[in-house]
PDB file of C-alpha atoms in Angstrom:
ATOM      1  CA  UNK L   1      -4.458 -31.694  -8.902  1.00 82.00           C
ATOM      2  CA  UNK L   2      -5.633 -35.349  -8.406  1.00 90.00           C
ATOM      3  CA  UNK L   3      -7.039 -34.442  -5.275  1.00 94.00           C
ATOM      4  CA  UNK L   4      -8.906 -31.742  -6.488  1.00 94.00           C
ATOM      5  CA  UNK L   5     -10.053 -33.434  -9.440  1.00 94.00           C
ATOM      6  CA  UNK L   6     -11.383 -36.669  -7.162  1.00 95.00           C
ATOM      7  CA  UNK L   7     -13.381 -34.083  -5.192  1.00 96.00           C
ATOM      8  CA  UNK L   8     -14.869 -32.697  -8.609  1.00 95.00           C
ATOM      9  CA  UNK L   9     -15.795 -36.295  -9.455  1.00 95.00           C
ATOM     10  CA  UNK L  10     -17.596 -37.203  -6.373  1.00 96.00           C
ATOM     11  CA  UNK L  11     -19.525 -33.883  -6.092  1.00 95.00           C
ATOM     12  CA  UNK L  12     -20.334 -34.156  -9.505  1.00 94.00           C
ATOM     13  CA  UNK L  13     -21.290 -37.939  -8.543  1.00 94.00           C
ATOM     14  CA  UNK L  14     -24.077 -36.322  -6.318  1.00 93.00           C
ATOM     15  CA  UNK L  15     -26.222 -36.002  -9.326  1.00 93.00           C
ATOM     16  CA  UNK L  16     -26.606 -39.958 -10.135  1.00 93.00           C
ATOM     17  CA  UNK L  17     -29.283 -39.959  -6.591  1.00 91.00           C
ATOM     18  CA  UNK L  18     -31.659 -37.853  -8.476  1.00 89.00           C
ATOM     19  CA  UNK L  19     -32.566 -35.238  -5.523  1.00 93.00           C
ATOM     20  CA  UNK L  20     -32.715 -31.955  -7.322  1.00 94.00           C
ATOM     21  CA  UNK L  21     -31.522 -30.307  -4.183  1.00 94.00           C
ATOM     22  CA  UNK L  22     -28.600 -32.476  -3.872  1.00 94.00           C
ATOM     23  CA  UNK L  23     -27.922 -32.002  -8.063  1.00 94.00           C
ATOM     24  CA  UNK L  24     -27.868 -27.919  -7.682  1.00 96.00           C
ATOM     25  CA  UNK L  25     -25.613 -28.399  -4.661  1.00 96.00           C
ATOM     26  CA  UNK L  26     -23.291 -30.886  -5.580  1.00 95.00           C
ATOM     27  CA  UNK L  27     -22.388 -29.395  -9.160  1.00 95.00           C
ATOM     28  CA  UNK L  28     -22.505 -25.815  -7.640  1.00 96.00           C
ATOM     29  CA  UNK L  29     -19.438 -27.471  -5.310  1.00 96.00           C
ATOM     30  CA  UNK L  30     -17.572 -29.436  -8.010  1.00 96.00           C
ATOM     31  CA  UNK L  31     -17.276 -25.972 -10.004  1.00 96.00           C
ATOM     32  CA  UNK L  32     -15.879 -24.024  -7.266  1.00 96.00           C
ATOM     33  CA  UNK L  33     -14.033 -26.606  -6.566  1.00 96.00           C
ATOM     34  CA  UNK L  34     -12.957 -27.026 -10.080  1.00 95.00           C
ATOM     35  CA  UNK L  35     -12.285 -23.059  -9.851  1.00 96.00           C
ATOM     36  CA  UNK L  36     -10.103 -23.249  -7.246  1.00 95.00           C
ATOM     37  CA  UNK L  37      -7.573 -25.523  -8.870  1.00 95.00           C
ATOM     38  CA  UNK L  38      -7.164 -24.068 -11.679  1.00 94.00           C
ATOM     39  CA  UNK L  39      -6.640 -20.637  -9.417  1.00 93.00           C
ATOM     40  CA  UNK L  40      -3.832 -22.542  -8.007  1.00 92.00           C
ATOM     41  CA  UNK L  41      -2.184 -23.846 -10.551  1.00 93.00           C
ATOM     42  CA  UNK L  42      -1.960 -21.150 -12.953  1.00 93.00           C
ATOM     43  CA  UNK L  43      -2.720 -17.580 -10.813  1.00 92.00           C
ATOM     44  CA  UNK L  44      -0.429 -18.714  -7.888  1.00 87.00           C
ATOM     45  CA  UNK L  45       2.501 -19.809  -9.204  1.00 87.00           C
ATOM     46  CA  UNK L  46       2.876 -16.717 -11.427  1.00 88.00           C
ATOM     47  CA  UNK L  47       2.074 -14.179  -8.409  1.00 86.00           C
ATOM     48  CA  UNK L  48       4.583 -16.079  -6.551  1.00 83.00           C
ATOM     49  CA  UNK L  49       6.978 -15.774  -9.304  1.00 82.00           C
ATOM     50  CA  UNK L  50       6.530 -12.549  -9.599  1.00 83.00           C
ATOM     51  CA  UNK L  51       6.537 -11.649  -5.911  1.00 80.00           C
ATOM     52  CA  UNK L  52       9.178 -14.309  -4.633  1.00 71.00           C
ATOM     53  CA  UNK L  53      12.409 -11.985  -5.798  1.00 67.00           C
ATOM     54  CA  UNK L  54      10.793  -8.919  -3.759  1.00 64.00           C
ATOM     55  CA  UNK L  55      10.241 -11.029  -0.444  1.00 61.00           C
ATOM     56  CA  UNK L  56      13.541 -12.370  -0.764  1.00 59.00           C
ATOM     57  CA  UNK L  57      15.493  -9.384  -1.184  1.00 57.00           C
ATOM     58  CA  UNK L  58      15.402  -8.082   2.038  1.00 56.00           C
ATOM     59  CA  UNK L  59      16.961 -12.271   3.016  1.00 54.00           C
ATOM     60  CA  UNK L  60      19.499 -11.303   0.125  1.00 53.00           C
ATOM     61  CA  UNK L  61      20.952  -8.292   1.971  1.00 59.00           C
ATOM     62  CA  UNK L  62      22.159  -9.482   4.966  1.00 59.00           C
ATOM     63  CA  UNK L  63      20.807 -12.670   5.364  1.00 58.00           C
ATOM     64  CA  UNK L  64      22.789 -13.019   9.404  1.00 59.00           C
ATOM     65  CA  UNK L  65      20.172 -10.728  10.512  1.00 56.00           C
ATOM     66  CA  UNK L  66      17.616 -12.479   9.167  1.00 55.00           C
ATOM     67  CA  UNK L  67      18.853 -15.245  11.240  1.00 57.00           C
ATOM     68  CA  UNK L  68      19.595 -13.672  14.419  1.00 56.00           C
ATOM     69  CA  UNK L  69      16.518 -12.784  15.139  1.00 53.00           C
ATOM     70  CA  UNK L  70      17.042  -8.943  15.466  1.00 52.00           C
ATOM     71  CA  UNK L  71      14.944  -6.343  14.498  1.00 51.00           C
ATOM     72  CA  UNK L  72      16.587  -4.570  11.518  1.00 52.00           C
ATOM     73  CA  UNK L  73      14.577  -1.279  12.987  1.00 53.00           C
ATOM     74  CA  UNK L  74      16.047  -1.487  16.482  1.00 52.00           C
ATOM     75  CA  UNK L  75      19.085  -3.123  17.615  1.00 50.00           C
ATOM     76  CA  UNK L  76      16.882  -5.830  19.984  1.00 51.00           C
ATOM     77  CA  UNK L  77      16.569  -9.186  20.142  1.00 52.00           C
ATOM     78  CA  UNK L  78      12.440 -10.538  19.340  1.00 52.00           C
ATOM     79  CA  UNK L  79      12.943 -12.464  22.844  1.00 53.00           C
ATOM     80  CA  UNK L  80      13.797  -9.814  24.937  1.00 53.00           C
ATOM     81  CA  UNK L  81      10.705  -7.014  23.191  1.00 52.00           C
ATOM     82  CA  UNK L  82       8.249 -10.495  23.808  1.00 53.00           C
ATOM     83  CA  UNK L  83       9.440 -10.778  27.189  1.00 55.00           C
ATOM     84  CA  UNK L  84       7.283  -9.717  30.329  1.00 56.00           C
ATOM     85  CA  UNK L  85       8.615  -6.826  31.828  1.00 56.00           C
ATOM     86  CA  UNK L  86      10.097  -7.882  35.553  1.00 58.00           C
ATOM     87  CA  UNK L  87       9.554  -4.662  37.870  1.00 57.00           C
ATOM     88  CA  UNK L  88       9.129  -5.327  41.492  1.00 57.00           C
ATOM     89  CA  UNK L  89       6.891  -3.082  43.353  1.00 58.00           C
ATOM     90  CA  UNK L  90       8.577  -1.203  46.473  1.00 55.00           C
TER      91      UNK L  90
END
């Protein structure tokens, strides 16, 4: 929040050099910018809390195959499906 609100004030600090162009674009910036904070914290915090228990249920289940690094749709490891295959031409 500080961050973003620093970055407000210095965009918005683009209007005290009294170029026109740099007064549209610097206050066209500090509002998005301004936007985008509030976006995150008030619209992504509740999506996440909202969306957190349904990610995490799958963990819940059976949280050692979560671990393992299995595939809960086939019974093999990520390493070996990632793995170049090792044929040798006869």
């Amino acid at each position: 929040m500080f961050a973003g609100a620093t970055v407000v004030i210095a965009l918005a600090a683009l209007s005290v050099v009294g170029i026109p162009f740099l007064t549209q674009m610097g206050l066209a910036a500090a509002g998005t910018v301004l936007f985008s904070v509030l976006i995150a914290l008030t619209l992504l915090p509740w999506k996440t809390a909202t969306t957190a228990p349904k990610a995490t249920a799958t963990l819940s289940r059976n949280p050692a195959v979560a671990l393992s690094g299995t595939s809960r749709l086939r019974n093999t490891s990520i390493r070996s499906r990632n793995a170049s295959p090792t044929t040798t031409a006869r």
